[in-house]
């Protein structure tokens, strides 16, 4: 995923383009660039690496002009070099693009055979050259863009700047988000509201297939059939656009500390605290009529689904299956009876999850999106939506969004149980009370940060780390391993504790730390046996458990971190902040780029 920005403004564009790109940097950060019109000519500055490199470039060679576009890239086609950095330009047009053009090879060959010369290895450049081609033929900029886009297949959001046209910009979206920001005598284009937040809070969310043509003061939007269309203006709240680190060292640390609020807001949205009942206003699914639940997502979102799978089966008795979106969409899933499919996504834009949703709709299965961005594609296309109220998440490694997903899914699982009649009014109240307690328990877990940091410093030299857990703690172990590897670059695996002896125990030695996620519950004794097996083979163990659990296993473990006591239903909430903090502090100890780990992007809008 890349970030794009466009400005027709009253003041120099470059500093504002850079400011917006910094707010978009979470979307991709392997190269960046800007282009403005200087005396009607397209001028560019581009740099490999992060935006600071581009800033240095601009200090050496300043860039004037009030009209400009900018881009921060997550490479798909072509290495992250300066040459492949956007904007891509010809003498007539400059383009920034987020997405993938699938038929770029054919188009590129066709254009080369007509004498067009390509400058980069990117798929984006075919859009630039195609637009140029139609401009060469005498088309207006709008017609040239429309004709070019009609020839490309794939997902995109673009912004285009035209030679000699200071008061014109064109944007279009198909498969990737794009917003228009309405300022006072200036108009902006951005990948999201966060990008344009410093300039305006009046936002138009473009719909799938839309094209916008604008000047500093006027704009026209055309739908996918190129008919002029009205799109409403939304006022974006300051909090929705807030991307400040505050007193925290990293966004990730701040966001971990926001986990109690993310849970409280989301739970508060789906529970009636007075009646102690669940109420899912927009759920749109009658679980009484459902025989099978499918849960689909990618990365951390998928893992919140793995936790929810236990809840749905235990609380409602409905058969539930969770899959990774990129596998689900190609494996021809078979369902027995009436199915409901739940799509979990922080961004609501992940390409594989979105395609899996479209597949389920085609099959006639009820679809429910659990998303953190209410205006996203998944939110728009699902039959019904449950919003997770985590607020904007900037750290590439997802933390508070995971906890908010657990919150919405826990409430949904209770609702499913109530609908199926497997939960009576008393049990519903009990579970609702348990959910309402979780923000406090998360807060208590966060108080263990010092103990976590100590363990983190100790294990940060390891080459490989294993996490184990049973029951709902197994997907938490998976999430722990994912989080650790993505930000600390230490190889890590999550394993079902009982499965350890069927292979991974061969890895155990004094240099391979094992972290056991083991709340004191009905499975604790069995996990303790696994812990003993590891200890007997010299493996250094860190136990994440409550006071009772720690007492039971004290002799076998090197470190223990005491979590607050909780009910089994609450455990995923309580242990999430612990494993998130552990990954965070290991990464800090290793000195990695916590908020923008190498090779990753916040949301992946390509297959
Ligand atoms: C990327 C991110 C992960 C995230 C996953 C799914 O890989 O780096 O943190 O969990 O995408 O993203 P989504 O927006 O669909 O939750």
Coordinates of C-alpha atoms and ligand atoms in Angstrom, one line a residue:
X1 CA 0.0 0.0 0.0
X2 CA 1.2 3.5 -0.8
X3 CA 0.1 7.0 0.3
X4 CA -0.9 9.7 -2.1
X5 CA -1.5 13.4 -1.7
X6 CA -2.5 16.2 -4.1
X7 CA -2.8 20.0 -3.5
X8 CA -4.0 23.0 -5.4
X9 CA -3.4 25.6 -2.7
X10 CA -2.8 29.2 -1.9
X11 CA 0.6 28.7 -0.5
X12 CA 3.8 26.8 -1.6
X13 CA 2.8 23.1 -2.0
X14 CA 6.1 21.3 -1.1
X15 CA 6.1 21.8 2.7
X16 CA 2.5 20.8 2.8
X17 CA 3.1 17.8 0.6
X18 CA 5.9 16.7 2.9
X19 CA 3.7 17.1 6.0
X20 CA 0.9 15.0 4.5
X21 CA 3.4 12.4 3.3
X22 CA 4.7 12.1 6.9
X23 CA 1.2 11.4 8.0
X24 CA 0.8 8.8 5.3
X25 CA 4.2 7.2 5.9
X26 CA 2.7 4.3 7.8
X27 CA 1.2 3.1 4.5
X28 CA 4.6 2.6 2.9
X29 CA 8.1 3.9 3.4
X30 CA 10.6 2.6 1.0
X31 CA 10.8 5.7 -1.2
X32 CA 9.0 9.0 -1.7
X33 CA 8.6 11.8 -4.1
X34 CA 6.8 15.0 -5.0
X35 CA 6.1 17.0 -8.2
X36 CA 4.9 20.5 -8.5
X37 CA 4.2 22.9 -11.4
X38 CA 6.9 25.6 -11.6
X39 CA 6.0 28.2 -14.3
X40 CA 3.7 25.5 -15.8
X41 CA 6.4 22.9 -16.0
X42 CA 6.5 19.6 -14.0
X43 CA 9.4 19.6 -11.5
X44 CA 10.1 16.5 -9.4
X45 CA 12.2 15.6 -6.4
X46 CA 12.4 11.9 -5.4
X47 CA 14.5 9.8 -3.0
X48 CA 14.9 6.2 -2.0
X49 CA 14.2 5.4 1.6
X50 CA 12.1 7.3 4.1
X51 CA 10.7 10.8 3.8
X52 CA 13.6 12.4 5.6
X53 CA 15.7 11.5 2.6
X54 CA 13.3 13.4 0.3
X55 CA 13.4 16.3 2.7
X56 CA 17.2 16.4 2.5
X57 CA 16.9 16.4 -1.3
X58 CA 14.5 19.3 -1.2
X59 CA 16.8 21.3 1.2
X60 CA 19.5 20.9 -1.5
X61 CA 17.2 21.7 -4.4
X62 CA 14.0 23.6 -3.2
X63 CA 10.8 23.1 -5.1
X64 CA 8.4 26.0 -5.7
X65 CA 4.8 25.9 -6.9
X66 CA 1.4 25.9 -5.2
X67 CA 0.1 22.9 -7.1
X68 CA 1.6 19.5 -6.5
X69 CA 1.3 15.8 -5.8
X70 CA 3.3 13.5 -3.5
X71 CA 3.7 9.8 -2.8
X72 CA 5.2 7.5 -0.3
X73 CA 5.8 4.0 -1.6
X74 CA 5.6 0.4 -0.7
X75 CA 7.3 -1.3 -3.6
X76 CA 5.4 -3.9 -5.6
X77 CA 6.8 -3.7 -9.2
X78 CA 10.4 -2.5 -9.3
X79 CA 12.9 -2.1 -6.5
X80 CA 12.6 0.8 -4.1
X81 CA 15.1 3.1 -5.9
X82 CA 14.9 6.8 -6.8
X83 CA 14.2 5.9 -10.4
X84 CA 11.1 3.8 -9.5
X85 CA 9.9 6.3 -6.9
X86 CA 6.7 8.2 -7.8
X87 CA 5.6 10.7 -9.2
X88 CA 6.2 9.2 -12.7
X89 CA 6.2 11.9 -15.3
X90 CA 6.3 12.6 -19.0
X91 CA 6.6 16.1 -20.5
X92 CA 2.8 16.3 -20.2
X93 CA 1.7 14.7 -17.0
X94 CA 2.9 13.5 -13.6
X95 CA 1.1 10.7 -11.8
X96 CA 1.2 9.2 -8.3
X97 CA -0.5 5.8 -7.8
X98 CA -1.5 3.4 -5.0
X99 CA -2.3 -0.2 -6.1
X100 CA -1.3 -2.6 -8.9
X101 CA -1.9 -2.5 -12.6
X102 CA -2.2 -6.2 -13.5
X103 CA -2.0 -5.8 -17.3
X104 CA 1.0 -3.5 -17.2
X105 CA 3.3 -5.8 -19.2
X106 CA 1.0 -5.9 -22.3
X107 CA 0.4 -2.2 -22.1
X108 CA 4.0 -1.4 -21.7
X109 CA 5.0 -3.5 -24.7
X110 CA 2.3 -1.9 -26.8
X111 CA 3.4 1.6 -25.8
X112 CA 7.1 0.8 -26.4
X113 CA 6.2 -0.5 -29.9
X114 CA 4.6 2.9 -30.5
X115 CA 7.8 4.7 -29.6
X116 CA 7.1 5.7 -25.9
X117 CA 10.2 5.5 -23.8
X118 CA 9.9 4.1 -20.2
X119 CA 12.0 5.5 -17.4
X120 CA 11.2 3.0 -14.6
X121 CA 10.3 -0.6 -14.0
X122 CA 7.0 0.2 -12.3
X123 CA 3.5 -0.7 -13.3
X124 CA 2.5 2.9 -12.6
X125 CA 4.4 4.3 -15.5
X126 CA 2.0 2.7 -18.0
X127 CA -0.7 5.0 -16.6
X128 CA 1.5 8.0 -17.1
X129 CA 2.4 7.0 -20.6
X130 CA -1.1 6.1 -21.5
X131 CA -2.5 9.5 -20.3
X132 CA 0.4 11.2 -22.3
X133 CA -0.6 9.1 -25.3
X134 CA -4.2 10.3 -25.2
X135 CA -3.0 13.9 -24.6
X136 CA -0.8 13.6 -27.6
X137 CA -3.9 12.7 -29.6
X138 CA -5.5 15.9 -28.5
X139 CA -7.8 14.7 -25.8
X140 CA -8.6 16.9 -22.8
X141 CA -6.9 15.9 -19.6
X142 CA -10.2 14.4 -18.2
X143 CA -10.8 12.5 -21.4
X144 CA -7.2 11.3 -21.5
X145 CA -7.4 10.0 -17.9
X146 CA -10.8 8.3 -18.6
X147 CA -9.4 6.6 -21.7
X148 CA -6.2 5.5 -20.0
X149 CA -8.1 4.1 -17.0
X150 CA -10.4 2.2 -19.3
X151 CA -7.4 0.3 -20.6
X152 CA -5.9 -0.7 -17.2
X153 CA -6.9 -3.6 -15.1
X154 CA -6.3 -3.8 -11.4
X155 CA -6.6 -1.7 -8.3
X156 CA -5.6 1.9 -8.1
X157 CA -6.0 5.3 -6.6
X158 CA -4.2 8.0 -8.6
X159 CA -3.6 11.8 -8.7
X160 CA -2.5 13.5 -11.9
X161 CA -0.8 16.9 -12.5
X162 CA -0.8 18.4 -16.0
X163 CA 1.9 20.6 -17.7
X164 CA 0.6 24.2 -18.0
X165 CA -2.5 23.6 -15.9
X166 CA -1.8 25.1 -12.5
X167 CA -5.5 25.1 -11.6
X168 CA -6.3 21.5 -12.5
X169 CA -5.9 18.1 -10.9
X170 CA -7.5 14.8 -11.5
X171 CA -7.9 11.9 -9.1
X172 CA -9.6 8.5 -9.5
X173 CA -10.1 5.4 -7.5
X174 CA -10.9 1.8 -8.2
X175 CA -10.0 -0.6 -5.4
X176 CA -7.9 1.8 -3.4
X177 CA -9.3 4.6 -1.2
X178 CA -9.1 8.3 -2.1
X179 CA -10.6 11.3 -0.4
X180 CA -11.1 14.9 -1.5
X181 CA -10.5 17.6 1.1
X182 CA -12.3 20.9 0.7
X183 CA -10.4 23.9 2.0
X184 CA -11.0 27.6 1.9
X185 CA -10.2 28.4 -1.7
X186 CA -8.0 25.3 -2.0
X187 CA -8.7 21.6 -2.6
X188 CA -6.8 18.5 -1.6
X189 CA -6.7 14.9 -2.6
X190 CA -5.4 12.2 -0.2
X191 CA -5.3 8.4 0.5
X192 CA -7.2 9.1 3.7
X193 CA -8.6 11.8 5.9
X194 CA -5.5 11.7 8.1
X195 CA -3.4 13.0 5.1
X196 CA -5.4 16.1 4.6
X197 CA -6.3 16.7 8.3
X198 CA -3.8 19.6 8.8
X199 CA -5.5 21.5 5.9
X200 CA -9.2 20.8 6.3
X201 CA -11.8 18.7 8.1
X202 CA -14.3 18.7 5.2
X203 CA -13.9 15.5 3.4
X204 CA -15.6 13.7 0.5
X205 CA -15.0 9.9 0.5
X206 CA -14.9 8.9 -3.2
X207 CA -16.8 5.8 -4.1
X208 CA -15.5 2.8 -6.1
X209 CA -14.9 3.8 -9.7
X210 CA -15.2 7.6 -9.1
X211 CA -13.1 10.2 -10.8
X212 CA -12.7 13.8 -9.5
X213 CA -11.6 16.8 -11.5
X214 CA -10.9 19.9 -9.5
X215 CA -9.4 23.4 -9.4
X216 CA -8.6 25.5 -6.3
X217 CA -12.3 26.4 -5.9
X218 CA -14.5 23.9 -7.7
X219 CA -14.7 20.2 -8.2
X220 CA -16.8 17.7 -10.2
X221 CA -17.1 14.1 -9.4
X222 CA -18.0 11.4 -12.0
X223 CA -19.1 7.9 -11.2
X224 CA -17.8 4.7 -12.8
X225 CA -20.1 5.3 -15.8
X226 CA -18.6 8.8 -16.0
X227 CA -21.9 10.5 -15.1
X228 CA -21.5 13.5 -12.9
X229 CA -22.6 12.6 -9.4
X230 CA -23.1 14.2 -5.9
X231 CA -21.1 12.8 -3.0
X232 CA -21.8 14.1 0.5
X233 CA -19.3 16.1 2.5
X234 CA -18.4 14.6 5.9
X235 CA -16.9 16.6 8.8
X236 CA -14.0 14.6 10.2
X237 CA -13.5 14.9 13.9
X238 CA -10.1 16.0 15.2
X239 CA -9.7 12.7 17.1
X240 CA -10.2 10.7 13.9
X241 CA -7.4 12.6 12.3
X242 CA -5.1 12.7 15.3
X243 CA -1.7 11.1 14.6
X244 CA 0.4 12.4 17.4
X245 CA 2.8 10.3 19.6
X246 CA 2.2 12.4 22.7
X247 CA 4.8 11.5 25.4
X248 CA 5.4 8.0 24.0
X249 CA 8.5 7.0 22.3
X250 CA 6.7 5.2 19.5
X251 CA 3.2 5.1 18.1
X252 CA 3.1 1.4 18.9
X253 CA 3.8 2.0 22.6
X254 CA 1.1 4.7 22.7
X255 CA -1.3 2.4 20.9
X256 CA -0.6 -0.5 23.3
X257 CA -1.4 1.9 26.1
X258 CA -4.7 2.8 24.3
X259 CA -5.8 -0.8 24.4
X260 CA -8.1 -0.3 27.5
X261 CA -9.8 2.6 25.8
X262 CA -10.1 0.7 22.5
X263 CA -11.8 -2.1 24.4
X264 CA -14.0 0.2 26.5
X265 CA -15.2 2.2 23.5
X266 CA -16.0 -0.9 21.4
X267 CA -17.6 -2.9 24.2
X268 CA -19.6 0.2 25.3
X269 CA -20.9 0.3 21.7
X270 CA -22.2 -3.3 21.7
X271 CA -23.3 -3.7 25.3
X272 CA -26.1 -2.1 27.3
X273 CA -24.4 -1.6 30.6
X274 CA -27.6 -1.0 32.6
X275 CA -29.4 -4.1 31.4
X276 CA -26.1 -6.0 31.1
X277 CA -27.2 -7.3 27.7
X278 CA -25.6 -7.4 24.3
X279 CA -27.0 -5.3 21.5
X280 CA -25.5 -5.3 18.1
X281 CA -27.2 -2.5 16.2
X282 CA -25.9 -3.2 12.8
X283 CA -25.2 -6.9 12.9
X284 CA -27.7 -7.8 10.2
X285 CA -27.4 -11.6 10.9
X286 CA -29.9 -13.7 12.7
X287 CA -27.7 -16.3 14.3
X288 CA -30.7 -18.4 15.2
X289 CA -30.8 -19.2 11.4
X290 CA -27.1 -19.8 11.0
X291 CA -25.5 -23.3 10.8
X292 CA -21.9 -22.3 10.1
X293 CA -19.8 -19.2 10.7
X294 CA -16.8 -18.5 8.5
X295 CA -14.2 -16.0 9.8
X296 CA -11.7 -14.5 7.3
X297 CA -8.9 -12.0 7.7
X298 CA -5.1 -11.5 7.3
X299 CA -2.3 -11.1 9.8
X300 CA -3.4 -9.9 13.2
X301 CA -7.0 -9.5 12.1
X302 CA -7.0 -13.2 11.2
X303 CA -5.6 -14.1 14.6
X304 CA -8.4 -12.2 16.4
X305 CA -10.7 -14.4 14.4
X306 CA -8.9 -17.5 15.6
X307 CA -9.7 -16.4 19.2
X308 CA -13.3 -15.7 18.3
X309 CA -13.6 -19.2 16.8
X310 CA -13.3 -20.6 20.3
X311 CA -15.9 -18.2 21.6
X312 CA -18.5 -18.8 18.9
X313 CA -18.3 -22.6 19.3
X314 CA -18.3 -22.5 23.1
X315 CA -21.0 -19.9 23.5
X316 CA -23.3 -20.6 20.6
X317 CA -22.6 -24.1 19.5
X318 CA -22.4 -22.9 15.9
X319 CA -19.7 -24.6 13.9
X320 CA -17.0 -22.0 13.2
X321 CA -14.0 -22.0 10.9
X322 CA -11.4 -19.3 10.5
X323 CA -9.1 -18.9 7.5
X324 CA -6.5 -16.6 6.1
X325 CA -8.1 -14.6 3.3
X326 CA -5.5 -15.4 0.6
X327 CA -6.1 -19.1 1.1
X328 CA -9.9 -18.9 1.6
X329 CA -10.6 -17.1 -1.6
X330 CA -8.8 -19.7 -3.8
X331 CA -9.7 -22.9 -1.9
X332 CA -13.4 -23.1 -3.0
X333 CA -14.8 -23.2 0.5
X334 CA -17.7 -25.6 1.2
X335 CA -20.3 -24.8 3.8
X336 CA -22.8 -27.1 5.4
X337 CA -26.2 -25.3 5.7
X338 CA -26.8 -21.6 6.1
X339 CA -23.6 -19.7 6.5
X340 CA -22.6 -16.3 7.8
X341 CA -19.1 -15.0 6.9
X342 CA -17.3 -12.5 9.1
X343 CA -14.5 -10.4 7.6
X344 CA -12.1 -8.8 10.1
X345 CA -9.8 -5.9 9.0
X346 CA -8.4 -2.9 10.7
X347 CA -8.1 -0.9 7.5
X348 CA -11.1 -2.4 5.7
X349 CA -9.0 -2.3 2.5
X350 CA -6.9 -5.5 2.6
X351 CA -7.2 -6.8 -1.0
X352 CA -7.4 -10.5 -0.1
X353 CA -10.0 -10.0 2.6
X354 CA -12.1 -7.8 0.3
X355 CA -12.0 -10.4 -2.5
X356 CA -12.9 -13.1 0.0
X357 CA -15.9 -11.0 1.0
X358 CA -16.9 -10.6 -2.7
X359 CA -16.7 -14.3 -3.1
X360 CA -19.0 -15.0 -0.2
X361 CA -21.5 -12.5 -1.4
X362 CA -21.5 -14.2 -4.8
X363 CA -22.2 -17.5 -3.0
X364 CA -25.2 -15.9 -1.2
X365 CA -23.7 -16.1 2.3
X366 CA -24.5 -13.3 4.7
X367 CA -21.5 -11.1 5.2
X368 CA -20.5 -9.1 8.3
X369 CA -17.5 -6.7 8.3
X370 CA -15.6 -6.1 11.5
X371 CA -13.6 -3.0 10.6
X372 CA -11.8 -0.1 12.2
X373 CA -12.3 2.3 9.3
X374 CA -16.1 2.9 8.8
X375 CA -15.7 4.4 5.4
X376 CA -13.5 1.5 4.0
X377 CA -14.3 -0.8 1.1
X378 CA -15.1 -3.7 3.4
X379 CA -17.4 -1.6 5.5
X380 CA -19.2 -0.4 2.3
X381 CA -19.5 -3.8 0.6
X382 CA -20.4 -6.1 3.6
X383 CA -24.1 -6.7 4.2
X384 CA -23.6 -5.4 7.7
X385 CA -20.8 -3.8 9.7
X386 CA -19.6 -3.8 13.3
X387 CA -17.2 -1.0 13.8
X388 CA -14.2 -1.5 16.1
X389 CA -13.7 1.8 17.9
X390 CA -9.9 1.8 18.3
X391 CA -9.3 5.1 16.6
X392 CA -6.6 5.6 14.0
X393 CA -3.8 3.0 14.3
X394 CA -0.5 4.3 13.0
X395 CA 2.1 1.7 14.2
X396 CA 2.4 -0.8 11.4
X397 CA 2.2 -3.7 13.9
X398 CA -1.5 -3.8 14.9
X399 CA -2.1 -3.7 18.7
X400 CA -5.1 -1.7 19.9
X401 CA -7.1 -2.7 16.8
X402 CA -6.6 -6.3 17.7
X403 CA -8.0 -5.7 21.2
X404 CA -10.9 -3.8 19.7
X405 CA -11.6 -6.7 17.2
X406 CA -11.6 -9.1 20.2
X407 CA -14.1 -6.8 21.9
X408 CA -16.6 -6.7 18.9
X409 CA -16.2 -10.4 18.3
X410 CA -16.8 -11.3 22.0
X411 CA -20.0 -9.3 22.0
X412 CA -21.0 -10.9 18.7
X413 CA -20.3 -14.4 20.1
X414 CA -22.5 -13.7 23.1
X415 CA -25.2 -12.4 20.8
X416 CA -25.0 -15.6 18.7
X417 CA -25.3 -17.7 21.9
X418 CA -28.4 -15.7 23.0
X419 CA -30.0 -16.1 19.5
X420 CA -29.3 -19.9 19.5
X421 CA -30.6 -20.3 23.0
X422 CA -27.4 -21.7 24.3
X423 CA -27.0 -18.8 26.7
X424 CA -29.7 -17.9 29.1
X425 CA -30.4 -14.4 30.5
X426 CA -28.3 -15.1 33.6
X427 CA -25.3 -16.3 31.7
X428 CA -25.6 -13.3 29.3
X429 CA -25.5 -10.9 32.2
X430 CA -22.5 -12.7 33.6
X431 CA -20.6 -12.6 30.3
X432 CA -21.6 -8.9 29.8
X433 CA -20.2 -8.1 33.2
X434 CA -17.0 -9.9 32.4
X435 CA -16.7 -8.0 29.2
X436 CA -17.3 -4.7 31.0
X437 CA -14.5 -5.5 33.4
X438 CA -11.9 -6.1 30.6
X439 CA -10.7 -2.5 30.1
X440 CA -9.8 -2.4 33.8
X441 CA -8.0 -5.7 33.6
X442 CA -6.1 -4.6 30.5
X443 CA -5.0 -1.5 32.4
X444 CA -3.8 -3.7 35.3
X445 CA -1.9 -5.8 32.8
X446 CA -0.2 -2.7 31.4
X447 CA 1.2 -2.0 34.9
X448 CA 3.5 -4.9 34.4
X449 CA 5.5 -3.0 31.8
X450 CA 8.7 -3.0 33.9
X451 CA 8.7 -6.8 34.4
X452 CA 8.0 -7.2 30.7
X453 CA 10.9 -4.9 29.8
X454 CA 13.3 -6.9 32.0
X455 CA 12.3 -10.2 30.3
X456 CA 12.5 -8.5 26.9
X457 CA 16.1 -7.3 27.5
X458 CA 17.0 -10.9 28.5
X459 CA 15.5 -12.6 25.4
X460 CA 16.4 -9.9 22.9
X461 CA 19.7 -11.7 22.0
X462 CA 17.9 -14.9 21.0
X463 CA 17.9 -16.1 17.4
X464 CA 14.6 -17.9 17.8
X465 CA 11.8 -17.8 20.3
X466 CA 8.9 -20.1 20.8
X467 CA 5.5 -19.1 22.2
X468 CA 3.1 -21.8 23.5
X469 CA -0.5 -21.7 24.7
X470 CA -3.6 -23.9 24.9
X471 CA -7.2 -23.1 24.1
X472 CA -7.8 -19.3 23.5
X473 CA -4.2 -18.8 24.6
X474 CA -3.0 -20.7 21.5
X475 CA -4.0 -17.9 19.0
X476 CA -2.6 -15.4 21.5
X477 CA 0.7 -17.3 21.3
X478 CA 0.4 -17.0 17.5
X479 CA -0.2 -13.3 17.7
X480 CA 2.7 -12.9 20.1
X481 CA 5.0 -14.7 17.7
X482 CA 3.8 -12.7 14.7
X483 CA 4.2 -9.4 16.6
X484 CA 7.7 -10.3 17.7
X485 CA 9.0 -11.3 14.3
X486 CA 7.5 -8.4 12.5
X487 CA 9.1 -5.7 14.6
X488 CA 12.2 -7.3 16.2
X489 CA 13.2 -9.6 13.2
X490 CA 13.7 -12.5 15.6
X491 CA 12.4 -15.7 14.2
X492 CA 9.4 -16.7 16.4
X493 CA 6.8 -19.4 16.2
X494 CA 3.5 -19.8 18.1
X495 CA 2.6 -23.4 19.0
X496 CA -0.2 -25.2 20.6
X497 CA 1.5 -26.3 23.9
X498 CA 0.3 -29.9 23.5
X499 CA 1.8 -30.1 20.0
X500 CA 5.3 -29.1 21.1
X501 CA 6.4 -32.7 21.6
X502 CA 5.5 -33.5 18.0
X503 CA 8.3 -31.6 16.5
X504 CA 9.3 -28.2 17.9
X505 CA 10.7 -29.6 21.1
X506 CA 13.7 -30.6 19.0
X507 CA 14.5 -26.9 18.8
X508 CA 14.8 -26.5 22.6
X509 CA 18.2 -25.7 24.0
X510 CA 19.5 -23.1 26.4
X511 CA 19.6 -20.4 23.7
X512 CA 15.9 -20.8 22.7
X513 CA 13.6 -18.9 25.0
X514 CA 10.1 -20.2 25.3
X515 CA 7.3 -18.0 26.4
X516 CA 4.2 -19.8 27.9
X517 CA 0.9 -17.9 27.7
X518 CA -0.9 -19.7 30.5
X519 CA -3.6 -18.2 32.6
X520 CA -4.7 -20.4 35.5
X521 CA -7.6 -22.2 33.9
X522 CA -8.7 -25.8 33.3
X523 CA -5.9 -26.3 30.9
X524 CA -3.2 -24.8 33.1
X525 CA -2.0 -28.1 34.6
X526 CA -1.5 -29.6 31.1
X527 CA 0.5 -26.5 30.1
X528 CA 2.6 -26.8 33.2
X529 CA 3.5 -30.3 32.2
X530 CA 4.7 -28.9 28.8
X531 CA 6.7 -26.2 30.7
X532 CA 8.3 -29.0 32.7
X533 CA 9.2 -30.9 29.5
X534 CA 10.9 -27.7 28.2
X535 CA 12.7 -27.1 31.5
X536 CA 14.0 -30.7 31.5
X537 CA 15.7 -30.0 28.2
X538 CA 17.3 -26.8 29.4
X539 CA 15.0 -24.3 27.7
X540 CA 14.8 -20.9 29.4
X541 CA 11.1 -20.3 30.1
X542 CA 9.1 -17.1 30.7
X543 CA 5.7 -17.7 32.1
X544 CA 2.9 -15.2 31.6
X545 CA 0.3 -16.2 34.1
X546 CA -1.6 -15.1 37.2
X547 CA -0.5 -15.5 40.8
X548 CA -1.9 -19.0 41.1
X549 CA -0.3 -20.2 37.9
X550 CA 3.1 -18.7 38.8
X551 CA 3.0 -20.5 42.1
X552 CA 2.4 -23.8 40.4
X553 CA 5.2 -23.5 38.0
X554 CA 7.7 -21.4 39.9
X555 CA 10.5 -24.0 40.0
X556 CA 10.5 -24.6 36.2
X557 CA 10.7 -21.0 35.0
X558 CA 13.4 -18.4 34.5
X559 CA 11.1 -15.3 34.4
X560 CA 7.5 -14.9 35.3
X561 CA 5.2 -11.9 34.6
X562 CA 2.1 -11.8 36.8
X563 CA -1.1 -11.0 35.0
X564 CA -4.2 -10.0 36.8
X565 CA -6.5 -12.9 37.7
X566 CA -9.4 -13.2 35.3
X567 CA -12.1 -15.5 33.9
X568 CA -11.2 -17.7 30.9
X569 CA -13.4 -15.5 28.7
X570 CA -11.4 -12.4 29.7
X571 CA -8.0 -14.0 29.2
X572 CA -7.3 -13.0 25.6
X573 CA -7.9 -9.4 26.6
X574 CA -5.6 -9.6 29.6
X575 CA -2.7 -11.4 27.8
X576 CA -2.8 -9.3 24.6
X577 CA -1.2 -6.2 26.2
X578 CA 1.5 -8.4 27.8
X579 CA 2.6 -10.1 24.5
X580 CA 2.4 -6.7 22.7
X581 CA 4.6 -5.0 25.3
X582 CA 7.0 -7.9 25.1
X583 CA 7.4 -7.6 21.4
X584 CA 7.7 -3.9 21.7
X585 CA 10.4 -3.9 24.3
X586 CA 12.4 -6.6 22.5
X587 CA 12.3 -4.4 19.4
X588 CA 13.4 -1.4 21.4
X589 CA 16.3 -3.4 22.9
X590 CA 17.3 -4.4 19.5
X591 CA 17.1 -0.8 18.2
X592 CA 14.8 -1.7 15.2
X593 CA 12.4 0.7 13.6
X594 CA 9.4 -0.2 15.7
X595 CA 6.7 1.8 14.0
X596 CA 7.9 1.1 10.4
X597 CA 9.5 -2.3 10.3
X598 CA 11.4 -3.2 7.2
X599 CA 9.5 -4.6 4.2
X600 CA 6.0 -4.2 5.8
X601 CA 3.1 -1.9 5.2
X602 CA 0.2 -1.1 7.4
X603 CA -2.4 -2.4 5.0
X604 CA -1.8 -4.4 1.9
X605 CA -4.1 -3.4 -0.9
X606 CA -2.4 -5.8 -3.4
X607 CA -2.7 -9.5 -3.6
Ligands
LIG1 C1 -0.7 -6.0 7.2 C2 -0.3 -5.4 8.5 C3 -0.8 -6.2 9.7 C4 -2.3 -6.5 9.5 C5 -2.7 -7.1 8.2 C6 -4.2 -7.1 7.9 O1 0.1 -7.2 7.0 O2 1.1 -5.2 8.6 O3 -0.6 -5.6 10.9 O4 -2.8 -7.3 10.6 O5 -2.1 -6.3 7.1 O6 -4.6 -5.8 7.8 P1 -6.1 -5.3 8.1 O7 -6.1 -3.8 7.8 O8 -6.9 -6.1 7.1 O9 -6.4 -5.6 9.5

